[in-house]
């Protein structure tokens, strides 16, 4: 939940902008950090701060891969499912991750540590196959490397 002081600061920030919509993505990220995901309550808070209808926030949220409208794990694993990664064997890495974590794509591990999601090209084709864990990029994936990454990233 956002503190009253932070809400006041965000309102001031929004009022400094020519168009309040300019702040929506930043506000969604901040609310997501505070609430864990962009819940209905968080979306309403964003809309209230920006002075826009909540439907505008919901519409915009559907366009961003990094905005979650459902609860996710403490870290999200974004697995690239674009062409360079597929050519370099991502299908096997997907299968390995699913087996290792005991979940399917779109699911969260029982301990709440990881959610597994596909994503379009991460811009790391030169190190394909690639994935992002939280905000950290990892390339040249192999089963052994995935084991190390998961151990390091698990919180
Ligand atoms: S296709 Fe996977 S990083 Fe570009």
CSV table of C-alpha atoms and ligand atoms in Angstrom, one decimal:
chain,number,residue,atom,x,y,z
A,1,UNK,CA,0.0,0.0,0.0
A,2,UNK,CA,1.3,3.5,-0.8
A,3,UNK,CA,1.8,5.8,2.1
A,4,UNK,CA,-0.1,9.1,2.4
A,5,UNK,CA,3.2,11.0,2.0
A,6,UNK,CA,4.1,9.1,-1.2
A,7,UNK,CA,0.6,9.6,-2.6
A,8,UNK,CA,0.9,13.3,-2.0
A,9,UNK,CA,4.3,13.4,-3.8
A,10,UNK,CA,2.9,11.5,-6.7
A,11,UNK,CA,-0.1,13.8,-7.0
A,12,UNK,CA,2.4,16.7,-7.1
A,13,UNK,CA,4.4,15.0,-9.8
A,14,UNK,CA,1.2,14.3,-11.9
A,15,UNK,CA,0.1,17.9,-11.5
A,16,UNK,CA,3.4,19.1,-12.9
A,17,UNK,CA,2.7,17.2,-16.2
A,18,UNK,CA,0.8,18.6,-19.1
A,19,UNK,CA,-1.0,15.3,-19.5
A,20,UNK,CA,-1.6,13.1,-16.4
A,21,UNK,CA,-1.6,10.0,-18.7
A,22,UNK,CA,2.2,10.5,-19.1
A,23,UNK,CA,2.6,9.3,-15.5
A,24,UNK,CA,0.5,6.2,-15.8
A,25,UNK,CA,3.3,3.7,-16.5
A,26,UNK,CA,5.5,5.0,-13.7
A,27,UNK,CA,2.5,5.0,-11.3
A,28,UNK,CA,1.5,1.5,-12.3
A,29,UNK,CA,5.1,0.3,-11.6
A,30,UNK,CA,5.1,2.0,-8.2
A,31,UNK,CA,1.7,0.7,-7.2
A,32,UNK,CA,2.8,-2.8,-8.3
A,33,UNK,CA,5.8,-2.6,-6.1
A,34,UNK,CA,3.7,-1.5,-3.2
A,35,UNK,CA,0.9,-4.1,-3.7
A,36,UNK,CA,2.9,-7.0,-5.2
A,37,UNK,CA,0.9,-6.8,-8.4
A,38,UNK,CA,-1.5,-4.4,-10.0
A,39,UNK,CA,-4.5,-5.5,-8.1
A,40,UNK,CA,-7.9,-3.8,-8.6
A,41,UNK,CA,-7.2,-1.8,-5.5
A,42,UNK,CA,-3.8,-0.7,-6.9
A,43,UNK,CA,-5.3,0.2,-10.3
A,44,UNK,CA,-7.9,2.3,-8.5
A,45,UNK,CA,-5.2,4.0,-6.5
A,46,UNK,CA,-3.3,4.8,-9.7
A,47,UNK,CA,-6.4,6.1,-11.4
A,48,UNK,CA,-7.2,8.3,-8.4
A,49,UNK,CA,-3.7,9.8,-8.2
A,50,UNK,CA,-3.6,10.5,-12.0
A,51,UNK,CA,-7.2,11.7,-12.0
A,52,UNK,CA,-8.2,9.4,-14.8
A,53,UNK,CA,-10.9,6.7,-15.1
A,54,UNK,CA,-9.8,3.3,-13.8
A,55,UNK,CA,-10.6,1.8,-17.2
A,56,UNK,CA,-7.8,3.8,-18.7
A,57,UNK,CA,-5.3,2.2,-16.2
A,58,UNK,CA,-6.7,-1.2,-16.9
A,59,UNK,CA,-6.5,-0.8,-20.7
A,60,UNK,CA,-2.9,0.4,-20.5
A,61,UNK,CA,-1.9,-2.3,-18.1
A,62,UNK,CA,-2.8,-5.0,-20.7
A,63,UNK,CA,-0.1,-3.6,-23.1
A,64,UNK,CA,2.8,-4.0,-20.7
A,65,UNK,CA,4.4,-7.4,-20.0
A,66,UNK,CA,6.0,-6.1,-16.8
A,67,UNK,CA,2.6,-5.1,-15.3
A,68,UNK,CA,0.9,-8.0,-13.6
A,69,UNK,CA,-2.8,-8.0,-13.1
A,70,UNK,CA,-2.7,-11.3,-11.1
A,71,UNK,CA,-0.5,-12.2,-8.1
A,72,UNK,CA,3.0,-13.4,-9.1
A,73,UNK,CA,5.9,-14.9,-7.3
A,74,UNK,CA,8.6,-12.9,-5.5
A,75,UNK,CA,10.5,-13.0,-8.8
A,76,UNK,CA,9.2,-13.5,-12.4
A,77,UNK,CA,11.2,-15.6,-14.8
A,78,UNK,CA,10.6,-14.2,-18.3
A,79,UNK,CA,11.7,-16.8,-20.8
A,80,UNK,CA,12.3,-15.5,-24.3
A,81,UNK,CA,10.1,-17.3,-26.9
A,82,UNK,CA,11.3,-15.5,-30.0
A,83,UNK,CA,13.0,-16.8,-33.0
A,84,UNK,CA,16.8,-16.6,-32.1
A,85,UNK,CA,16.2,-18.3,-28.8
A,86,UNK,CA,14.1,-21.0,-30.3
A,87,UNK,CA,16.8,-21.7,-32.9
A,88,UNK,CA,19.3,-21.9,-30.1
A,89,UNK,CA,17.3,-24.5,-28.2
A,90,UNK,CA,15.0,-22.6,-25.9
A,91,UNK,CA,12.4,-25.3,-26.2
A,92,UNK,CA,14.6,-27.6,-24.2
A,93,UNK,CA,15.3,-24.8,-21.7
A,94,UNK,CA,11.6,-24.2,-21.3
A,95,UNK,CA,11.0,-27.9,-20.6
A,96,UNK,CA,13.9,-28.0,-18.2
A,97,UNK,CA,12.6,-24.9,-16.3
A,98,UNK,CA,9.1,-26.4,-16.1
A,99,UNK,CA,10.4,-29.7,-14.8
A,100,UNK,CA,12.9,-28.1,-12.4
A,101,UNK,CA,10.3,-25.7,-10.9
A,102,UNK,CA,7.4,-28.1,-11.1
A,103,UNK,CA,5.1,-25.6,-12.8
A,104,UNK,CA,3.8,-24.8,-16.2
A,105,UNK,CA,4.0,-21.5,-18.1
A,106,UNK,CA,1.9,-18.9,-16.3
A,107,UNK,CA,2.1,-20.6,-12.9
A,108,UNK,CA,3.9,-19.8,-9.7
A,109,UNK,CA,6.0,-22.3,-7.6
A,110,UNK,CA,4.4,-23.6,-4.4
A,111,UNK,CA,6.8,-21.6,-2.3
A,112,UNK,CA,5.9,-18.4,-4.1
A,113,UNK,CA,9.5,-17.9,-5.3
A,114,UNK,CA,9.1,-17.9,-9.0
A,115,UNK,CA,6.4,-17.3,-11.7
A,116,UNK,CA,7.3,-18.5,-15.2
A,117,UNK,CA,6.2,-16.4,-18.1
A,118,UNK,CA,7.0,-16.2,-21.8
A,119,UNK,CA,8.2,-12.9,-23.3
A,120,UNK,CA,9.1,-11.6,-26.8
A,121,UNK,CA,12.7,-11.0,-27.7
A,122,UNK,CA,14.7,-9.6,-24.8
A,123,UNK,CA,17.2,-7.9,-27.1
A,124,UNK,CA,19.8,-10.5,-26.1
A,125,UNK,CA,19.8,-12.6,-29.3
A,126,UNK,CA,23.6,-12.7,-29.3
A,127,UNK,CA,23.5,-14.7,-26.1
A,128,UNK,CA,20.5,-16.8,-27.0
A,129,UNK,CA,18.8,-18.7,-25.4
A,130,UNK,CA,18.1,-16.0,-22.9
A,131,UNK,CA,15.8,-15.3,-19.9
A,132,UNK,CA,15.2,-12.6,-17.4
A,133,UNK,CA,14.8,-13.3,-13.7
A,134,UNK,CA,13.3,-10.2,-12.0
A,135,UNK,CA,15.3,-7.4,-13.7
A,136,UNK,CA,18.4,-9.4,-14.4
A,137,UNK,CA,19.2,-10.8,-17.8
A,138,UNK,CA,20.8,-14.2,-18.3
A,139,UNK,CA,22.0,-15.7,-21.6
A,140,UNK,CA,23.7,-18.8,-23.0
A,141,UNK,CA,21.4,-20.9,-21.0
A,142,UNK,CA,22.1,-24.5,-20.3
A,143,UNK,CA,20.5,-26.8,-17.7
A,144,UNK,CA,23.5,-26.4,-15.5
A,145,UNK,CA,23.5,-22.6,-15.8
A,146,UNK,CA,19.7,-22.6,-15.0
A,147,UNK,CA,20.4,-24.6,-11.8
A,148,UNK,CA,23.0,-22.0,-10.7
A,149,UNK,CA,20.7,-19.0,-11.6
A,150,UNK,CA,17.7,-20.4,-9.7
A,151,UNK,CA,19.8,-21.1,-6.7
A,152,UNK,CA,21.2,-17.6,-6.8
A,153,UNK,CA,17.9,-15.8,-7.5
A,154,UNK,CA,15.7,-17.8,-5.0
A,155,UNK,CA,14.7,-15.5,-2.1
B,1,LIG,S1,15.1,-13.9,-29.7
B,1,LIG,FE1,15.6,-14.3,-27.6
B,1,LIG,S2,16.7,-12.6,-27.0
B,1,LIG,FE2,16.2,-12.1,-29.0
